[in-house]
Amino acid sequence: MALVGRDLVSVFDLANAEIEAIFALADDMGQYVRAKTDIARGKLMATLFYEPSTRTRLSFEAAMLRLGGDVISCAEVASTSVAKGETIADTVRIIESYADVIVMRHPLEGSARVAADYAAAPVINAGDGAHEHPTQTLLDLYTIRKEKGRIEGVWVALVGDLKHARTAHSLAYGLARFGARIACVAPQGLELPREISDRMRERYNAPTHEYGSLDELVADPDLVRSRKASDPDEQLALTSNAISLFDALYVTRVQRERFATPEEFAAASSSYSITADMLSRARPDALVMHPLPRVDELDYDIDADPRAAYFRQAAYGVPVRMALVAAMLGLADLKIPAADEPERRAPRKTPAPGIKCSNPRCVTTEERHLQPLFEPVGATGRKLRCAYCERITKVPQGESA
């Protein structure tokens, strides 16, 4: 009953043993994705989406319906009281009286944490701005585990807009904690935020290799040498083609709206396209993954290649979310060995009078009733992590935290 009544806002809300138990339960749920069970009969899910979504919302709703429960949905926020200025806190306090679990997507970073703080019903973060998308990470990790048989030691290249891609942020943490090897390939200015790579290194001793393009990655001899191959022929192949280093290429959309001109976008996006020619040099058992939707970064010619895993990846979302929802509602037990049950300690959250979160997209900038709260980072006390969006804010000179 490990997850009963809990929220899922960040991948840090789950221990590794809990994630593995969710995957085991998802394996069991696979038998119901084309059939139906009635273990959730009488239970109601509310899907509250302040941003457009196809896969995530329908995947959650399909999961609940396959479990035998029901769904109420709010996909047009403009037609709700939110358009009149209602706060997140008030909205979820109303919805919790209607539903047993709330699934929320919102453009502001940290919004899911606010919902979780105010709602008595469990809240699942379906994406909050550029912050996190933890259930996408569950299905991403599940895809790797399902198709590669393991996560530990798997080499993964994260490719695309890694600054704004919340899927990449959550997945980077998830891969690091399970011992995967990670390379980051992003256009200049769209690299993985430094505080995320710092946190991966400090918390999981997981360094990242960073490149500005796939061409840079392919030409890096140090990366080739760092992957030891016992077979001399394999070592030679790696030396001549670094793309064959990777067990999985996780590609995200290069976001057109982030570029000043169409020409800059075209130049950047063309550097991150996975083509049939490039895939011909990848490992024969490699995976090409993508959270979708795609624009130009995945050539349609590779769709029939068995290594193109993105549609299978999307399909895995249903059994994974069935398992998660069933566990959170107490409808199915997670099998976690007693020795692996995590010790839980609430993070220290303290106000810092006069200091605001430095992230302009933090929920505290819009929800005026919220008091900014922070967790101290490091021993100096000069860095604070926002309790909502997790962005690091430096304490100004002359101020005290």
PDB file of N, CA and C in Angstrom, residues 294-348:
ATOM      1  N   ARG A 294       6.128  14.770 -32.851  1.00  0.00           N
ATOM      2  CA  ARG A 294       7.328  15.119 -33.590  1.00  0.00           C
ATOM      3  C   ARG A 294       6.994  16.195 -34.606  1.00  0.00           C
ATOM      4  N   VAL A 295       8.043  16.882 -35.063  1.00  0.00           N
ATOM      5  CA  VAL A 295       7.865  17.854 -36.143  1.00  0.00           C
ATOM      6  C   VAL A 295       8.743  17.410 -37.318  1.00  0.00           C
ATOM      7  N   ASP A 296      10.058  17.801 -37.253  1.00  0.00           N
ATOM      8  CA  ASP A 296      10.964  17.401 -38.326  1.00  0.00           C
ATOM      9  C   ASP A 296      12.105  16.527 -37.829  1.00  0.00           C
ATOM     10  N   GLU A 297      12.125  16.238 -36.532  1.00  0.00           N
ATOM     11  CA  GLU A 297      13.317  15.597 -35.972  1.00  0.00           C
ATOM     12  C   GLU A 297      13.361  14.083 -36.170  1.00  0.00           C
ATOM     13  N   LEU A 298      12.269  13.474 -36.592  1.00  0.00           N
ATOM     14  CA  LEU A 298      12.260  12.043 -36.904  1.00  0.00           C
ATOM     15  C   LEU A 298      11.761  11.880 -38.329  1.00  0.00           C
ATOM     16  N   ASP A 299      12.620  11.352 -39.182  1.00  0.00           N
ATOM     17  CA  ASP A 299      12.227  11.131 -40.577  1.00  0.00           C
ATOM     18  C   ASP A 299      11.155  10.043 -40.645  1.00  0.00           C
ATOM     19  N   TYR A 300      10.121  10.296 -41.433  1.00  0.00           N
ATOM     20  CA  TYR A 300       9.054   9.291 -41.558  1.00  0.00           C
ATOM     21  C   TYR A 300       9.565   7.988 -42.158  1.00  0.00           C
ATOM     22  N   ASP A 301      10.719   8.057 -42.851  1.00  0.00           N
ATOM     23  CA  ASP A 301      11.262   6.848 -43.464  1.00  0.00           C
ATOM     24  C   ASP A 301      11.726   5.826 -42.438  1.00  0.00           C
ATOM     25  N   ILE A 302      11.919   6.232 -41.188  1.00  0.00           N
ATOM     26  CA  ILE A 302      12.412   5.278 -40.190  1.00  0.00           C
ATOM     27  C   ILE A 302      11.272   4.620 -39.422  1.00  0.00           C
ATOM     28  N   ASP A 303      10.039   5.019 -39.682  1.00  0.00           N
ATOM     29  CA  ASP A 303       8.927   4.499 -38.879  1.00  0.00           C
ATOM     30  C   ASP A 303       8.818   2.976 -38.921  1.00  0.00           C
ATOM     31  N   ALA A 304       9.147   2.393 -40.060  1.00  0.00           N
ATOM     32  CA  ALA A 304       9.005   0.939 -40.202  1.00  0.00           C
ATOM     33  C   ALA A 304      10.197   0.180 -39.634  1.00  0.00           C
ATOM     34  N   ASP A 305      11.250   0.903 -39.271  1.00  0.00           N
ATOM     35  CA  ASP A 305      12.425   0.242 -38.694  1.00  0.00           C
ATOM     36  C   ASP A 305      12.066  -0.273 -37.304  1.00  0.00           C
ATOM     37  N   PRO A 306      12.382  -1.530 -36.980  1.00  0.00           N
ATOM     38  CA  PRO A 306      12.015  -2.050 -35.658  1.00  0.00           C
ATOM     39  C   PRO A 306      12.650  -1.293 -34.497  1.00  0.00           C
ATOM     40  N   ARG A 307      13.715  -0.534 -34.805  1.00  0.00           N
ATOM     41  CA  ARG A 307      14.344   0.259 -33.734  1.00  0.00           C
ATOM     42  C   ARG A 307      13.551   1.520 -33.415  1.00  0.00           C
ATOM     43  N   ALA A 308      12.646   1.908 -34.271  1.00  0.00           N
ATOM     44  CA  ALA A 308      11.791   3.080 -34.010  1.00  0.00           C
ATOM     45  C   ALA A 308      10.765   2.687 -32.956  1.00  0.00           C
ATOM     46  N   ALA A 309      11.023   3.090 -31.712  1.00  0.00           N
ATOM     47  CA  ALA A 309      10.225   2.587 -30.583  1.00  0.00           C
ATOM     48  C   ALA A 309       9.168   3.567 -30.121  1.00  0.00           C
ATOM     49  N   TYR A 310       9.041   4.746 -30.763  1.00  0.00           N
ATOM     50  CA  TYR A 310       8.228   5.806 -30.175  1.00  0.00           C
ATOM     51  C   TYR A 310       6.738   5.494 -30.117  1.00  0.00           C
ATOM     52  N   PHE A 311       6.218   4.723 -31.039  1.00  0.00           N
ATOM     53  CA  PHE A 311       4.799   4.390 -30.938  1.00  0.00           C
ATOM     54  C   PHE A 311       4.559   3.297 -29.895  1.00  0.00           C
ATOM     55  N   ARG A 312       5.509   2.359 -29.786  1.00  0.00           N
ATOM     56  CA  ARG A 312       5.411   1.361 -28.706  1.00  0.00           C
ATOM     57  C   ARG A 312       5.549   2.057 -27.356  1.00  0.00           C
ATOM     58  N   GLN A 313       6.462   3.027 -27.301  1.00  0.00           N
ATOM     59  CA  GLN A 313       6.680   3.809 -26.081  1.00  0.00           C
ATOM     60  C   GLN A 313       5.384   4.491 -25.642  1.00  0.00           C
ATOM     61  N   ALA A 314       4.679   5.109 -26.575  1.00  0.00           N
ATOM     62  CA  ALA A 314       3.408   5.756 -26.230  1.00  0.00           C
ATOM     63  C   ALA A 314       2.385   4.734 -25.744  1.00  0.00           C
ATOM     64  N   ALA A 315       2.386   3.556 -26.364  1.00  0.00           N
ATOM     65  CA  ALA A 315       1.423   2.526 -25.963  1.00  0.00           C
ATOM     66  C   ALA A 315       1.684   2.028 -24.544  1.00  0.00           C
ATOM     67  N   TYR A 316       2.948   1.984 -24.143  1.00  0.00           N
ATOM     68  CA  TYR A 316       3.268   1.531 -22.786  1.00  0.00           C
ATOM     69  C   TYR A 316       2.690   2.478 -21.730  1.00  0.00           C
ATOM     70  N   GLY A 317       2.324   3.673 -22.139  1.00  0.00           N
ATOM     71  CA  GLY A 317       1.781   4.623 -21.169  1.00  0.00           C
ATOM     72  C   GLY A 317       0.509   4.133 -20.493  1.00  0.00           C
ATOM     73  N   VAL A 318      -0.287   3.349 -21.196  1.00  0.00           N
ATOM     74  CA  VAL A 318      -1.553   2.896 -20.604  1.00  0.00           C
ATOM     75  C   VAL A 318      -1.323   1.904 -19.451  1.00  0.00           C
ATOM     76  N   PRO A 319      -0.600   0.794 -19.658  1.00  0.00           N
ATOM     77  CA  PRO A 319      -0.404  -0.109 -18.514  1.00  0.00           C
ATOM     78  C   PRO A 319       0.376   0.528 -17.367  1.00  0.00           C
ATOM     79  N   VAL A 320       1.328   1.396 -17.694  1.00  0.00           N
ATOM     80  CA  VAL A 320       2.087   2.053 -16.619  1.00  0.00           C
ATOM     81  C   VAL A 320       1.163   2.954 -15.801  1.00  0.00           C
ATOM     82  N   ARG A 321       0.312   3.708 -16.476  1.00  0.00           N
ATOM     83  CA  ARG A 321      -0.594   4.609 -15.746  1.00  0.00           C
ATOM     84  C   ARG A 321      -1.702   3.830 -15.052  1.00  0.00           C
ATOM     85  N   MET A 322      -2.097   2.702 -15.628  1.00  0.00           N
ATOM     86  CA  MET A 322      -3.052   1.835 -14.917  1.00  0.00           C
ATOM     87  C   MET A 322      -2.436   1.388 -13.588  1.00  0.00           C
ATOM     88  N   ALA A 323      -1.189   0.960 -13.643  1.00  0.00           N
ATOM     89  CA  ALA A 323      -0.525   0.485 -12.427  1.00  0.00           C
ATOM     90  C   ALA A 323      -0.391   1.607 -11.407  1.00  0.00           C
ATOM     91  N   LEU A 324       0.003   2.784 -11.867  1.00  0.00           N
ATOM     92  CA  LEU A 324       0.194   3.914 -10.953  1.00  0.00           C
ATOM     93  C   LEU A 324      -1.117   4.301 -10.277  1.00  0.00           C
ATOM     94  N   VAL A 325      -2.166   4.453 -11.074  1.00  0.00           N
ATOM     95  CA  VAL A 325      -3.460   4.875 -10.521  1.00  0.00           C
ATOM     96  C   VAL A 325      -4.003   3.807  -9.569  1.00  0.00           C
ATOM     97  N   ALA A 326      -3.903   2.537  -9.953  1.00  0.00           N
ATOM     98  CA  ALA A 326      -4.379   1.462  -9.082  1.00  0.00           C
ATOM     99  C   ALA A 326      -3.640   1.466  -7.753  1.00  0.00           C
ATOM    100  N   ALA A 327      -2.341   1.702  -7.794  1.00  0.00           N
ATOM    101  CA  ALA A 327      -1.554   1.726  -6.554  1.00  0.00           C
ATOM    102  C   ALA A 327      -1.909   2.932  -5.696  1.00  0.00           C
ATOM    103  N   MET A 328      -2.085   4.096  -6.329  1.00  0.00           N
ATOM    104  CA  MET A 328      -2.374   5.305  -5.557  1.00  0.00           C
ATOM    105  C   MET A 328      -3.768   5.268  -4.927  1.00  0.00           C
ATOM    106  N   LEU A 329      -4.682   4.534  -5.564  1.00  0.00           N
ATOM    107  CA  LEU A 329      -6.037   4.435  -5.014  1.00  0.00           C
ATOM    108  C   LEU A 329      -6.195   3.225  -4.102  1.00  0.00           C
ATOM    109  N   GLY A 330      -5.120   2.484  -3.903  1.00  0.00           N
ATOM    110  CA  GLY A 330      -5.195   1.333  -2.999  1.00  0.00           C
ATOM    111  C   GLY A 330      -5.946   0.154  -3.589  1.00  0.00           C
ATOM    112  N   LEU A 331      -5.979   0.060  -4.909  1.00  0.00           N
ATOM    113  CA  LEU A 331      -6.712  -0.999  -5.586  1.00  0.00           C
ATOM    114  C   LEU A 331      -5.819  -2.182  -5.925  1.00  0.00           C
ATOM    115  N   ALA A 332      -4.521  -1.996  -5.804  1.00  0.00           N
ATOM    116  CA  ALA A 332      -3.562  -3.069  -6.076  1.00  0.00           C
ATOM    117  C   ALA A 332      -2.335  -2.836  -5.205  1.00  0.00           C
ATOM    118  N   ASP A 333      -1.760  -3.909  -4.741  1.00  0.00           N
ATOM    119  CA  ASP A 333      -0.575  -3.800  -3.887  1.00  0.00           C
ATOM    120  C   ASP A 333       0.688  -3.726  -4.737  1.00  0.00           C
ATOM    121  N   LEU A 334       1.608  -2.874  -4.304  1.00  0.00           N
ATOM    122  CA  LEU A 334       2.937  -2.887  -4.895  1.00  0.00           C
ATOM    123  C   LEU A 334       3.791  -3.853  -4.093  1.00  0.00           C
ATOM    124  N   LYS A 335       4.445  -4.760  -4.768  1.00  0.00           N
ATOM    125  CA  LYS A 335       5.272  -5.762  -4.094  1.00  0.00           C
ATOM    126  C   LYS A 335       6.676  -5.207  -3.906  1.00  0.00           C
ATOM    127  N   ILE A 336       6.904  -4.643  -2.731  1.00  0.00           N
ATOM    128  CA  ILE A 336       8.199  -4.060  -2.411  1.00  0.00           C
ATOM    129  C   ILE A 336       8.788  -4.834  -1.235  1.00  0.00           C
ATOM    130  N   PRO A 337       9.956  -5.450  -1.414  1.00  0.00           N
ATOM    131  CA  PRO A 337      10.579  -6.140  -0.276  1.00  0.00           C
ATOM    132  C   PRO A 337      10.763  -5.183   0.898  1.00  0.00           C
ATOM    133  N   ALA A 338      10.518  -5.689   2.109  1.00  0.00           N
ATOM    134  CA  ALA A 338      10.595  -4.825   3.298  1.00  0.00           C
ATOM    135  C   ALA A 338      11.945  -4.122   3.388  1.00  0.00           C
ATOM    136  N   ALA A 339      13.004  -4.825   2.976  1.00  0.00           N
ATOM    137  CA  ALA A 339      14.344  -4.234   3.075  1.00  0.00           C
ATOM    138  C   ALA A 339      14.514  -3.058   2.130  1.00  0.00           C
ATOM    139  N   ASP A 340      13.685  -2.975   1.090  1.00  0.00           N
ATOM    140  CA  ASP A 340      13.820  -1.904   0.104  1.00  0.00           C
ATOM    141  C   ASP A 340      12.865  -0.747   0.342  1.00  0.00           C
ATOM    142  N   GLU A 341      12.010  -0.855   1.361  1.00  0.00           N
ATOM    143  CA  GLU A 341      11.068   0.223   1.605  1.00  0.00           C
ATOM    144  C   GLU A 341      11.822   1.480   2.034  1.00  0.00           C
ATOM    145  N   PRO A 342      11.569   2.591   1.343  1.00  0.00           N
ATOM    146  CA  PRO A 342      12.362   3.798   1.619  1.00  0.00           C
ATOM    147  C   PRO A 342      11.949   4.491   2.916  1.00  0.00           C
ATOM    148  N   GLU A 343      12.930   5.117   3.530  1.00  0.00           N
ATOM    149  CA  GLU A 343      12.636   5.992   4.672  1.00  0.00           C
ATOM    150  C   GLU A 343      12.236   7.347   4.113  1.00  0.00           C
ATOM    151  N   ARG A 344      11.138   7.887   4.598  1.00  0.00           N
ATOM    152  CA  ARG A 344      10.644   9.146   4.043  1.00  0.00           C
ATOM    153  C   ARG A 344      10.826  10.279   5.047  1.00  0.00           C
ATOM    154  N   ARG A 345      11.456  11.314   4.566  1.00  0.00           N
ATOM    155  CA  ARG A 345      11.607  12.508   5.384  1.00  0.00           C
ATOM    156  C   ARG A 345      11.119  13.705   4.586  1.00  0.00           C
ATOM    157  N   ALA A 346      10.272  14.488   5.190  1.00  0.00           N
ATOM    158  CA  ALA A 346       9.750  15.666   4.498  1.00  0.00           C
ATOM    159  C   ALA A 346      10.873  16.670   4.257  1.00  0.00           C
ATOM    160  N   PRO A 347      10.964  17.221   3.043  1.00  0.00           N
ATOM    161  CA  PRO A 347      12.005  18.223   2.782  1.00  0.00           C
ATOM    162  C   PRO A 347      11.794  19.453   3.653  1.00  0.00           C
ATOM    163  N   ARG A 348      12.888  20.070   4.015  1.00  0.00           N
ATOM    164  CA  ARG A 348      12.821  21.282   4.835  1.00  0.00           C
ATOM    165  C   ARG A 348      12.449  22.463   3.940  1.00  0.00           C
TER     166      ARG A 348
END
